[in-house]
Amino acid sequence: MIPLRSPSRILSILSCLSATVVVLILNSAHGQTVHRSESLGLAPGKVATVRIHGSGLSEAMHLWTPFGELQRAVRDGEGTQSADTKITFTGNIPQTVVPGVWRYRVLNSTSTSSEQKFVVDDLPSHGLADTTEDQRSAPRIPPNVCIDGHLNTAKPRFFRLDLEAGASIAAEVFARRIDSEIDPVLRVLNPDGHEIAYCDDTPGLFGDAQIRVIANEPGPYLLELRDVKHSGGPSHFFHLRVGTFPLIRGTFPRAADTNEVAILGEATDPGTLLRASSGRGFNVAVSAPDAEYSGLTSIYEVEESTFREAEPNDTSASGNTIAPTVRHIAGQFQSPTDVDWYRVSASKGTLVVTALTRELGSPADVVLQLWNDEGKKLFESDDNGNTDAQLVAAVSQPGDYFLSVSELSGQSGIDWTYDLLIDRDGRAEVFTTIDTVLIPKGGTASIPLTVKRIGIKAPLKVNVEGLPDGIRAQPLIISEYQSTAFLTLTAESEIDSFAELSVSCVDTTDNRKTSPIQVTVRRPVDKKSPGPFRCPEIATNLFALTTSPAPFSIRPDSELVKVSLQSTAVIRFTVTTNAAAPSPIEITVADLKNALPPGVSIDKLAITNGTGELTITAAEAARPGVFALNLVGTRKRDKDSETQPVPTIMLEIMNP
Amino acid sequence: MLKYWSILALTCPYISASADAADGNSVQTLTVTPDAVSLVGPRSRQQLAVSANSGTAQVVDVTEDATFISADPRIAIVEEGIVKPVGDGRTTVTVRVEDASREIDVSVQGTGQPSPVTFHTEVLSALTKAGCNMGACHGSPSGKGGFRLSLRGYDPPLDLLTLRGEFYGRRGNVLSPEESLLLQKPTMEVAHGGGQRLRKETSTYRILRDWIADGMTIEPDHTPHLDRIEILPAERVFLDRGTRQQLIVMGCFSDGSKRDLTDLTAFDSSDESVATITDSGVVLKEGRGEVTILGRVLDRMATSRFTFLNDRAGFIWPNPRVTNTIDSLVYDKLKQLQILPSQRCTDSDFIRRVTLDLAGRLPTLQELQQFNEDRSADKRSHLIDRLLNSEDYASFWSMKWGDVLRCNSRRLTDSGAHKFRRWLFDAVNRDMPLDQFTHELLTATGSTQFNPAANYWRASRDEIDAVETTAQLFLGIRIQCAKCHNHPFEKWTQDDYYGVAAAFNRVGRKPDDLPDHELIYVRRSGNVKQPRTGEVMQVRLLLQESVTVPDDQDRRRVFADWLTKKTNPFFARSLANRIWGHLMGRGIVEPVDDFRDSNPPSNAALLDYLTNELSDNGFSARHLIRIILNSQAYQRSTQQNEFNADDDRYFSHAATRMLTAEQLLDSVCQLTGVMEEYPGLPSSTRAIDLVDPPKEHRFLQVFGQPQRELPCECERSTDSNLSQALQLINGPVIHDKIRNEQGRLHQWIRDGRSNEEIVRLLYQAGLSRQPNANELQIALKHIASNKDRTQSLEDITWAVVNSKEFLFQH
């Protein structure tokens, strides 16, 4: 096990680096598409140059990262087509930044690119030569180097390495892990042109590849990097590392709150382990005594303490006993027939066991089964679909149960790890389908939240962290009867701002102590047109940015409205519009499932300018409680219409 | 000559004597089969077969010429060689041919006992023998003329119901059996679309008539059932005088009894150009060669093998060089059949042939030079070893596996196909033992991303496909017919088919979280039912009992363990034959995936040897290929002689084969120095490296590149057609490559090489040899007669490409 330094969370870094709010010059919205980046000097303590390739980039101003912004370096070819597709940023990289995968966005005054990833590396960086596409003219590269580049269709990249006999060299490619379309292959040819090493997929790397070669003879070796099916294009980018560093495939556990993890990879004695948060978890840079540079991996951060599987636990009788306070279990499949057993106490209610494997990089696909003490199988996880397993057990008798964990297809090895989260009193999951929200200045933007409740009927209070000055989140409680709600953010009219947000929910049921529920981003997938590749890891970061002023805004006079059963209440709205000859703005219920609580109705309201009142009626059948009331304002102009969300109003329905 | 006959006499117990022996034609002793007859019941019978031994161990069948005299006709009589009962008791029958005679004992009992016709054994056999229930007639799924029988009687309850119950029982007239439709139609007393199938004097007619007369009953359950049949003689070799053989088919029943079923047996000949077979079981010679006679009674089968020889004037066995056991075994067969092997091929033929066979390409000029300059005696062996250890070998042979394992992006997705092809490449490159290779494919689990072998289960989407694919690829049998009914020509039953399916029906598939991939896993439940009986099938290991596999185990593993054992009667044999077929152009069993009793190996001893070599040497394909390629049999010339011109199955000469589509295209690229461009693939990609047949590549399609939709070598078309000729003569592929200024020819011209040099290089690059004086002269004359030198050299290149020597492997 390896001692880690104390964690430094992303928000603390952010708070240091983003202390000064950047004032953006207002400009027309400009769609920015980033294809890839090529970096030089993107290393801790260095001055980095990051070249962005894409489209619509001419107005870009900043390159945002969790560790600070890089500035547009040179207005190279401003106003030309070149500047639209290729721009450069520079800036200092703090010494404290831990090498690994980091996220970035390209910002202009009114919009942001989608989230992208690049690799901060402690290896010296090197530009990609054009001649790498021809095996015969493959350029010689230094013994320790990292290279950003891309692949063209049917064009592998070749690099020449001059090695002494006995030299040991590591090569690793980041592609899938940085959301590249490449399914990479690494291959090494010896001086005679014979293949001596080939790697397509290394377990634990989402399909990326690592390779180590020991030269049997001195001479020029050829390293080939290609896509497994020879595809290429703008979204086929890579970060190649070559040199003396340990090849790391991950950690065990992959999810941890602890300072001690085992390294899955070559670094059996890794020496100093550096760590720093990169967002959803934290990067870990592993150094080794005989290595000049770091091996890179990351750990998913969980709040709970971890119980590690202890073999032998291959039968229910020898199963590991899990204390009632333990929520997180980590294990490994040691052999093809390995079945891990745990004795779990459960009270009456819904026991939920959620596996985390593929999303954390483990190739394992687990099957969860719950047994009683008579050896009868009571519940089993569903193995359909491609999501990680989840076992939901309706427990009628409090007591001890036996949880068995096996690998669906009998795969095993140290990389075949799993992490389990145990919820003994039901579980709620909250997710959103967007990761970026543009808030019009002086207006409102909404983030759709969906709640999946499993054996739980708790109202969830939403908390937002990381809000910059000038942006405010409306209070929101998603009632136990609601499965969807809008989290609304409002921006002041004169402020330009952006920030990465972290949204979580808290169960507000009295006397129930549960961990905060992190809102995750689940981008919708169109199976017919899946869009760019995204590494299937857990995403929790939302990005908020102010944009051009809203055409109109609607503000309620109160964030909380109370109404008794069989009575009515009135909400007063103030509408501000920038139109000279304003059209009426109609306020209606947002297009959301369960947008209005049962038994509650609202009148129609149309406001041209100024104020208006909306009457809410709670019938006898309405349920007392607090609900999120999501309304939207719509202004029709000729054939078009404009909409603006109304800041969320909490509606409290009371007994008379 | 005498020496040869003595060898044959030693190896074949029934070998006939030399026709030119002084007393060769006179019968000296007789052999009667069986040598004693026991008849039970009034309807019993026994066919006799009489063989005559002439002076020097010559054996010929003389049943037709023999006279049979019963010592007591009140006990038994003999009609046309068939002993029939008259009354209980014992007697003898004297068999006489010329001056020789033989006496056999006959016992008869039960003639006064009732002897009802059995439905299962006799009625269904009679219907089969008459052809009523064959697939083209009433055995077709929809029957014929409103009358449907199960194919060759595989479903007796259905047939009984049909015969007795349909149409209010009109098919059988119990009171007047001869007036039954079941008899009037096949005898054409009533119009019958199927023509005359029965004659009244035959036993099949009598059986059906008697069964109807008996009330169309079914025998009690305890009635002995037919276990197996035997055909006598099982094997025989004839010289000139041997032109016919009476067969006897004995049925062995579950109570231990044996009965003559010759009259109920349906016969087939494996090669009617060698011998035909009559309904009554007489084999008649049609020509020289070997033939197998298959006899079928219901679903029981047996075979008998015959070799018909003619003494070939002038044939002298030359005692050719023997390199290894392969040669000895090939020569044994050739000597027996008096086939003279061709000469050893030339070095240039050899390097071209072996490079095409192993690496799928032509030898390079450098390889050619090195080989020609090598003066060592074992330079061919060295070349074989070098090629076997090359990545080209792995590329080419993994392409072959990719063909039959259906490595295509439509089934596996693009990414899946690439990864699977690479897995195959690695397996061949590492010489993964074929038992391990097969085991890994059949038991593969996990994500196809990390375990590409699991793509076997993406290509094969259900247990039905898996049964047929696995049987064809790794057992060498085509079991498809048994899906709907017991196999009509083989021993495989529906129980076998669905029993094997039970090994594969628990394969689970679900999408992987990475695009383009699937996760293969083993489900713990799910069963296969035999559709006819409704029985839940256990895993069946062919020719063995079914095995019960616990639910927590992978049924595939049980099957794969059995399949890949050294003792498995199918596995090593089918793979050895497949490898031999790839190298020699024809399997010892041909087609290579169609092993069956009625399709015997052309050289069983050779196949046995190759099988053992494969399994005894760690199932190393490389080992087997190496010994085959080092044999003289492989290194024979394609040039035939007067004694082997008609041989196409005993490997007396090399087979001339057209290059495969991929070999041909790569060869054109290699000769011209202009690579083919495949969309989305690097410019260095060769056709043999393709992971997937290109969607629109006219040249490859025209020359028969398989689309990889079938697990069968037969998907690769070997037919020639007009489109091929057009492609070669004036197609854009050939034309553009020859004229390409970046090509080899133009480079040679730019290098200032002389016409003669270039012509020589073209011959070496394309045909692996120097042009002879005549060819050189013609070429130079053509060049000299044209004003445009470049164009005339392009003409010469075109001529080389269009020569048979280039287009064919020889």
Short mmCIF file of N, CA, C and O in Angstrom, two decimals, chain A residues 449-535:
data_model
loop_
_atom_site.label_atom_id
_atom_site.label_comp_id
_atom_site.label_asym_id
_atom_site.label_seq_id
_atom_site.Cartn_x
_atom_site.Cartn_y
_atom_site.Cartn_z
N LEU A 449 -33.07 18.35 -14.06
CA LEU A 449 -32.59 17.28 -13.17
C LEU A 449 -33.62 16.15 -13.18
O LEU A 449 -34.83 16.40 -13.15
N THR A 450 -33.13 14.94 -13.23
CA THR A 450 -34.00 13.78 -13.18
C THR A 450 -33.62 12.95 -11.97
O THR A 450 -32.43 12.73 -11.71
N VAL A 451 -34.62 12.53 -11.25
CA VAL A 451 -34.37 11.74 -10.03
C VAL A 451 -34.83 10.31 -10.27
O VAL A 451 -35.94 10.08 -10.75
N LYS A 452 -33.96 9.38 -9.96
CA LYS A 452 -34.35 7.97 -9.97
C LYS A 452 -34.35 7.51 -8.52
O LYS A 452 -33.29 7.46 -7.88
N ARG A 453 -35.52 7.21 -8.03
CA ARG A 453 -35.62 6.80 -6.62
C ARG A 453 -35.80 5.29 -6.57
O ARG A 453 -36.65 4.73 -7.26
N ILE A 454 -35.02 4.67 -5.76
CA ILE A 454 -35.12 3.22 -5.59
C ILE A 454 -35.44 2.96 -4.12
O ILE A 454 -34.57 3.09 -3.25
N GLY A 455 -36.68 2.64 -3.86
CA GLY A 455 -37.08 2.33 -2.49
C GLY A 455 -36.94 3.50 -1.56
O GLY A 455 -36.66 3.32 -0.37
N ILE A 456 -37.12 4.66 -2.06
CA ILE A 456 -36.93 5.85 -1.22
C ILE A 456 -37.94 6.90 -1.67
O ILE A 456 -38.24 7.01 -2.85
N LYS A 457 -38.48 7.63 -0.73
CA LYS A 457 -39.46 8.66 -1.09
C LYS A 457 -39.07 9.98 -0.44
O LYS A 457 -39.89 10.66 0.16
N ALA A 458 -37.82 10.29 -0.54
CA ALA A 458 -37.35 11.47 0.17
C ALA A 458 -37.41 12.70 -0.69
O ALA A 458 -37.11 12.65 -1.88
N PRO A 459 -37.77 13.84 -0.10
CA PRO A 459 -37.56 15.11 -0.80
C PRO A 459 -36.07 15.42 -0.84
O PRO A 459 -35.34 15.13 0.13
N LEU A 460 -35.61 15.94 -1.94
CA LEU A 460 -34.17 16.18 -2.10
C LEU A 460 -33.91 17.67 -2.24
O LEU A 460 -34.48 18.32 -3.13
N LYS A 461 -33.06 18.14 -1.38
CA LYS A 461 -32.68 19.55 -1.46
C LYS A 461 -31.42 19.66 -2.30
O LYS A 461 -30.44 18.94 -2.07
N VAL A 462 -31.46 20.56 -3.26
CA VAL A 462 -30.34 20.67 -4.21
C VAL A 462 -29.39 21.77 -3.74
O VAL A 462 -29.82 22.88 -3.40
N ASN A 463 -28.11 21.40 -3.72
CA ASN A 463 -27.06 22.38 -3.37
C ASN A 463 -26.14 22.58 -4.56
O ASN A 463 -25.81 21.62 -5.27
N VAL A 464 -25.73 23.80 -4.74
CA VAL A 464 -24.81 24.11 -5.84
C VAL A 464 -23.55 24.72 -5.24
O VAL A 464 -23.63 25.68 -4.47
N GLU A 465 -22.42 24.16 -5.59
CA GLU A 465 -21.15 24.72 -5.14
C GLU A 465 -20.40 25.28 -6.33
O GLU A 465 -20.54 24.78 -7.45
N GLY A 466 -19.60 26.28 -6.07
CA GLY A 466 -18.75 26.83 -7.11
C GLY A 466 -19.36 28.00 -7.86
O GLY A 466 -18.83 28.41 -8.89
N LEU A 467 -20.48 28.51 -7.38
CA LEU A 467 -21.12 29.62 -8.08
C LEU A 467 -20.24 30.86 -8.02
O LEU A 467 -19.80 31.28 -6.94
N PRO A 468 -20.00 31.48 -9.13
CA PRO A 468 -19.19 32.71 -9.10
C PRO A 468 -20.08 33.90 -8.76
O PRO A 468 -21.30 33.80 -8.73
N ASP A 469 -19.42 34.99 -8.53
CA ASP A 469 -20.17 36.21 -8.24
C ASP A 469 -21.11 36.52 -9.40
O ASP A 469 -20.76 36.36 -10.57
N GLY A 470 -22.29 36.99 -9.05
CA GLY A 470 -23.23 37.43 -10.08
C GLY A 470 -24.12 36.34 -10.60
O GLY A 470 -25.02 36.60 -11.38
N ILE A 471 -23.87 35.12 -10.23
CA ILE A 471 -24.75 34.02 -10.63
C ILE A 471 -25.32 33.40 -9.37
O ILE A 471 -24.59 33.13 -8.41
N ARG A 472 -26.60 33.17 -9.44
CA ARG A 472 -27.28 32.70 -8.24
C ARG A 472 -28.14 31.50 -8.62
O ARG A 472 -28.73 31.46 -9.70
N ALA A 473 -28.16 30.53 -7.73
CA ALA A 473 -29.03 29.38 -7.94
C ALA A 473 -30.27 29.54 -7.10
O ALA A 473 -30.18 29.84 -5.90
N GLN A 474 -31.43 29.37 -7.73
CA GLN A 474 -32.67 29.44 -6.97
C GLN A 474 -32.76 28.23 -6.05
O GLN A 474 -32.37 27.11 -6.43
N PRO A 475 -33.26 28.45 -4.85
CA PRO A 475 -33.44 27.29 -3.96
C PRO A 475 -34.34 26.25 -4.62
O PRO A 475 -35.29 26.61 -5.32
N LEU A 476 -34.01 25.00 -4.41
CA LEU A 476 -34.79 23.94 -5.06
C LEU A 476 -34.88 22.73 -4.14
O LEU A 476 -33.86 22.23 -3.65
N ILE A 477 -36.09 22.31 -3.93
CA ILE A 477 -36.33 21.01 -3.28
C ILE A 477 -37.19 20.21 -4.24
O ILE A 477 -38.26 20.65 -4.65
N ILE A 478 -36.69 19.04 -4.58
CA ILE A 478 -37.46 18.16 -5.47
C ILE A 478 -38.30 17.27 -4.56
O ILE A 478 -37.77 16.49 -3.77
N SER A 479 -39.60 17.45 -4.65
CA SER A 479 -40.46 16.75 -3.69
C SER A 479 -40.43 15.25 -3.94
O SER A 479 -40.02 14.78 -5.01
N GLU A 480 -40.90 14.53 -2.96
CA GLU A 480 -40.89 13.08 -3.07
C GLU A 480 -41.79 12.58 -4.20
O GLU A 480 -41.68 11.46 -4.65
N TYR A 481 -42.71 13.47 -4.66
CA TYR A 481 -43.63 13.06 -5.72
C TYR A 481 -43.11 13.47 -7.10
O TYR A 481 -43.77 13.23 -8.10
N GLN A 482 -41.99 14.13 -7.13
CA GLN A 482 -41.48 14.63 -8.42
C GLN A 482 -40.26 13.83 -8.86
O GLN A 482 -39.40 13.51 -8.04
N SER A 483 -40.21 13.52 -10.14
CA SER A 483 -39.04 12.82 -10.68
C SER A 483 -38.19 13.74 -11.55
O SER A 483 -37.10 13.37 -11.96
N THR A 484 -38.73 14.91 -11.84
CA THR A 484 -37.94 15.87 -12.63
C THR A 484 -38.13 17.26 -12.07
O THR A 484 -39.16 17.57 -11.46
N ALA A 485 -37.15 18.09 -12.29
CA ALA A 485 -37.26 19.49 -11.88
C ALA A 485 -36.18 20.28 -12.58
O ALA A 485 -35.17 19.72 -13.03
N PHE A 486 -36.41 21.57 -12.67
CA PHE A 486 -35.39 22.46 -13.22
C PHE A 486 -34.65 23.13 -12.08
O PHE A 486 -35.27 23.71 -11.18
N LEU A 487 -33.34 23.03 -12.16
CA LEU A 487 -32.53 23.89 -11.31
C LEU A 487 -32.29 25.16 -12.11
O LEU A 487 -31.75 25.11 -13.21
N THR A 488 -32.73 26.30 -11.57
CA THR A 488 -32.60 27.54 -12.34
C THR A 488 -31.48 28.40 -11.77
O THR A 488 -31.32 28.52 -10.54
N LEU A 489 -30.74 28.97 -12.69
CA LEU A 489 -29.65 29.88 -12.34
C LEU A 489 -29.97 31.24 -12.93
O LEU A 489 -30.38 31.33 -14.09
N THR A 490 -29.78 32.28 -12.14
CA THR A 490 -30.02 33.63 -12.65
C THR A 490 -28.72 34.41 -12.61
O THR A 490 -27.88 34.22 -11.71
N ALA A 491 -28.56 35.26 -13.60
CA ALA A 491 -27.34 36.07 -13.68
C ALA A 491 -27.71 37.54 -13.57
O ALA A 491 -28.75 37.97 -14.08
N GLU A 492 -26.87 38.28 -12.92
CA GLU A 492 -27.07 39.72 -12.88
C GLU A 492 -26.85 40.29 -14.27
O GLU A 492 -26.14 39.70 -15.09
N SER A 493 -27.42 41.44 -14.49
CA SER A 493 -27.43 41.94 -15.86
C SER A 493 -26.10 42.50 -16.33
O SER A 493 -25.81 42.53 -17.51
N GLU A 494 -25.26 42.91 -15.43
CA GLU A 494 -24.04 43.59 -15.86
C GLU A 494 -22.78 42.77 -15.62
O GLU A 494 -21.69 43.31 -15.66
N ILE A 495 -22.92 41.57 -15.35
CA ILE A 495 -21.72 40.82 -14.97
C ILE A 495 -21.42 39.72 -15.97
O ILE A 495 -22.32 39.11 -16.54
N ASP A 496 -20.16 39.53 -16.23
CA ASP A 496 -19.70 38.41 -17.06
C ASP A 496 -19.02 37.42 -16.14
O ASP A 496 -18.15 37.79 -15.36
N SER A 497 -19.39 36.20 -16.28
CA SER A 497 -18.83 35.24 -15.33
C SER A 497 -18.89 33.82 -15.90
O SER A 497 -19.68 33.53 -16.79
N PHE A 498 -18.08 33.01 -15.37
CA PHE A 498 -18.13 31.57 -15.70
C PHE A 498 -17.50 30.79 -14.57
O PHE A 498 -16.67 31.31 -13.81
N ALA A 499 -17.89 29.57 -14.47
CA ALA A 499 -17.32 28.71 -13.42
C ALA A 499 -17.79 27.28 -13.62
O ALA A 499 -18.78 27.02 -14.31
N GLU A 500 -17.05 26.40 -13.03
CA GLU A 500 -17.49 25.00 -13.01
C GLU A 500 -18.25 24.78 -11.72
O GLU A 500 -17.81 25.20 -10.64
N LEU A 501 -19.38 24.12 -11.84
CA LEU A 501 -20.25 23.92 -10.69
C LEU A 501 -20.27 22.46 -10.28
O LEU A 501 -20.07 21.57 -11.11
N SER A 502 -20.53 22.28 -9.03
CA SER A 502 -20.75 20.94 -8.53
C SER A 502 -22.13 20.94 -7.88
O SER A 502 -22.40 21.76 -6.99
N VAL A 503 -23.00 20.05 -8.35
CA VAL A 503 -24.37 20.04 -7.85
C VAL A 503 -24.60 18.73 -7.11
O VAL A 503 -24.25 17.65 -7.61
N SER A 504 -25.17 18.88 -5.94
CA SER A 504 -25.48 17.67 -5.17
C SER A 504 -26.83 17.84 -4.51
O SER A 504 -27.39 18.93 -4.47
N CYS A 505 -27.34 16.73 -3.99
CA CYS A 505 -28.64 16.76 -3.34
C CYS A 505 -28.50 16.14 -1.95
O CYS A 505 -27.66 15.26 -1.72
N VAL A 506 -29.35 16.61 -1.09
CA VAL A 506 -29.36 16.05 0.27
C VAL A 506 -30.77 15.60 0.59
O VAL A 506 -31.75 16.31 0.30
N ASP A 507 -30.86 14.43 1.14
CA ASP A 507 -32.13 13.89 1.58
C ASP A 507 -32.58 14.70 2.80
O ASP A 507 -31.89 14.75 3.82
N THR A 508 -33.73 15.33 2.71
CA THR A 508 -34.17 16.19 3.82
C THR A 508 -35.14 15.49 4.76
O THR A 508 -35.74 16.14 5.61
N THR A 509 -35.29 14.19 4.57
CA THR A 509 -36.17 13.46 5.48
C THR A 509 -35.62 13.57 6.90
O THR A 509 -34.41 13.44 7.12
N ASP A 510 -36.54 13.81 7.82
CA ASP A 510 -36.10 13.95 9.21
C ASP A 510 -35.39 12.69 9.68
O ASP A 510 -35.78 11.57 9.36
N ASN A 511 -34.38 12.89 10.46
CA ASN A 511 -33.65 11.82 11.13
C ASN A 511 -32.94 10.84 10.20
O ASN A 511 -32.45 9.82 10.63
N ARG A 512 -32.94 11.10 8.93
CA ARG A 512 -32.23 10.19 8.04
C ARG A 512 -30.87 10.79 7.68
O ARG A 512 -30.81 11.92 7.21
N LYS A 513 -29.83 10.02 7.94
CA LYS A 513 -28.49 10.51 7.65
C LYS A 513 -27.98 9.80 6.40
O LYS A 513 -27.76 8.60 6.40
N THR A 514 -27.86 10.52 5.35
CA THR A 514 -27.33 9.92 4.13
C THR A 514 -26.25 10.83 3.56
O THR A 514 -26.19 12.02 3.88
N SER A 515 -25.45 10.25 2.74
CA SER A 515 -24.39 11.03 2.11
C SER A 515 -25.01 11.92 1.04
O SER A 515 -26.07 11.60 0.48
N PRO A 516 -24.36 13.03 0.74
CA PRO A 516 -24.86 13.86 -0.36
C PRO A 516 -24.89 13.05 -1.66
O PRO A 516 -24.04 12.20 -1.89
N ILE A 517 -25.88 13.32 -2.46
CA ILE A 517 -26.01 12.63 -3.75
C ILE A 517 -25.46 13.55 -4.82
O ILE A 517 -26.01 14.63 -5.07
N GLN A 518 -24.38 13.13 -5.42
CA GLN A 518 -23.76 13.95 -6.44
C GLN A 518 -24.58 13.86 -7.72
O GLN A 518 -24.94 12.76 -8.16
N VAL A 519 -24.90 14.99 -8.28
CA VAL A 519 -25.61 14.98 -9.57
C VAL A 519 -24.61 14.62 -10.66
O VAL A 519 -23.53 15.23 -10.75
N THR A 520 -24.94 13.62 -11.44
CA THR A 520 -24.03 13.19 -12.50
C THR A 520 -24.56 13.64 -13.86
O THR A 520 -25.75 13.88 -14.03
N VAL A 521 -23.63 13.72 -14.77
CA VAL A 521 -23.99 14.12 -16.13
C VAL A 521 -24.10 12.86 -16.97
O VAL A 521 -23.14 12.10 -17.09
N ARG A 522 -25.26 12.61 -17.51
CA ARG A 522 -25.45 11.47 -18.41
C ARG A 522 -25.88 12.04 -19.75
O ARG A 522 -27.03 12.37 -19.96
N ARG A 523 -24.91 12.12 -20.61
CA ARG A 523 -25.22 12.69 -21.92
C ARG A 523 -26.10 11.71 -22.69
O ARG A 523 -25.80 10.53 -22.75
N PRO A 524 -27.17 12.20 -23.26
CA PRO A 524 -28.03 11.27 -24.00
C PRO A 524 -27.29 10.69 -25.20
O PRO A 524 -26.48 11.37 -25.83
N VAL A 525 -27.52 9.43 -25.44
CA VAL A 525 -26.85 8.75 -26.55
C VAL A 525 -27.88 8.38 -27.60
O VAL A 525 -28.88 7.73 -27.31
N ASP A 526 -27.62 8.84 -28.79
CA ASP A 526 -28.44 8.45 -29.92
C ASP A 526 -27.77 7.25 -30.56
O ASP A 526 -26.69 7.37 -31.13
N LYS A 527 -28.40 6.11 -30.45
CA LYS A 527 -27.74 4.89 -30.93
C LYS A 527 -27.49 4.93 -32.43
O LYS A 527 -26.53 4.36 -32.92
N LYS A 528 -28.35 5.63 -33.14
CA LYS A 528 -28.16 5.68 -34.59
C LYS A 528 -27.04 6.65 -34.94
O LYS A 528 -26.35 6.48 -35.94
N SER A 529 -26.88 7.66 -34.15
CA SER A 529 -25.84 8.65 -34.43
C SER A 529 -25.17 9.02 -33.11
O SER A 529 -25.49 10.04 -32.49
N PRO A 530 -24.30 8.16 -32.64
CA PRO A 530 -23.80 8.31 -31.28
C PRO A 530 -22.95 9.54 -31.03
O PRO A 530 -22.72 9.91 -29.88
N GLY A 531 -22.49 10.20 -32.07
CA GLY A 531 -21.70 11.41 -31.85
C GLY A 531 -20.28 11.08 -31.43
O GLY A 531 -19.85 9.92 -31.47
N PRO A 532 -19.52 12.10 -31.03
CA PRO A 532 -18.11 11.88 -30.69
C PRO A 532 -17.98 10.90 -29.52
O PRO A 532 -18.84 10.82 -28.65
N PHE A 533 -16.88 10.20 -29.53
CA PHE A 533 -16.63 9.24 -28.45
C PHE A 533 -16.44 9.99 -27.13
O PHE A 533 -15.79 11.02 -27.07
N ARG A 534 -17.02 9.45 -26.09
CA ARG A 534 -16.79 9.96 -24.74
C ARG A 534 -16.38 8.79 -23.87
O ARG A 534 -17.02 7.75 -23.88
N CYS A 535 -15.32 8.96 -23.18
CA CYS A 535 -14.89 7.92 -22.26
C CYS A 535 -16.02 7.66 -21.25
O CYS A 535 -16.54 8.61 -20.65
#
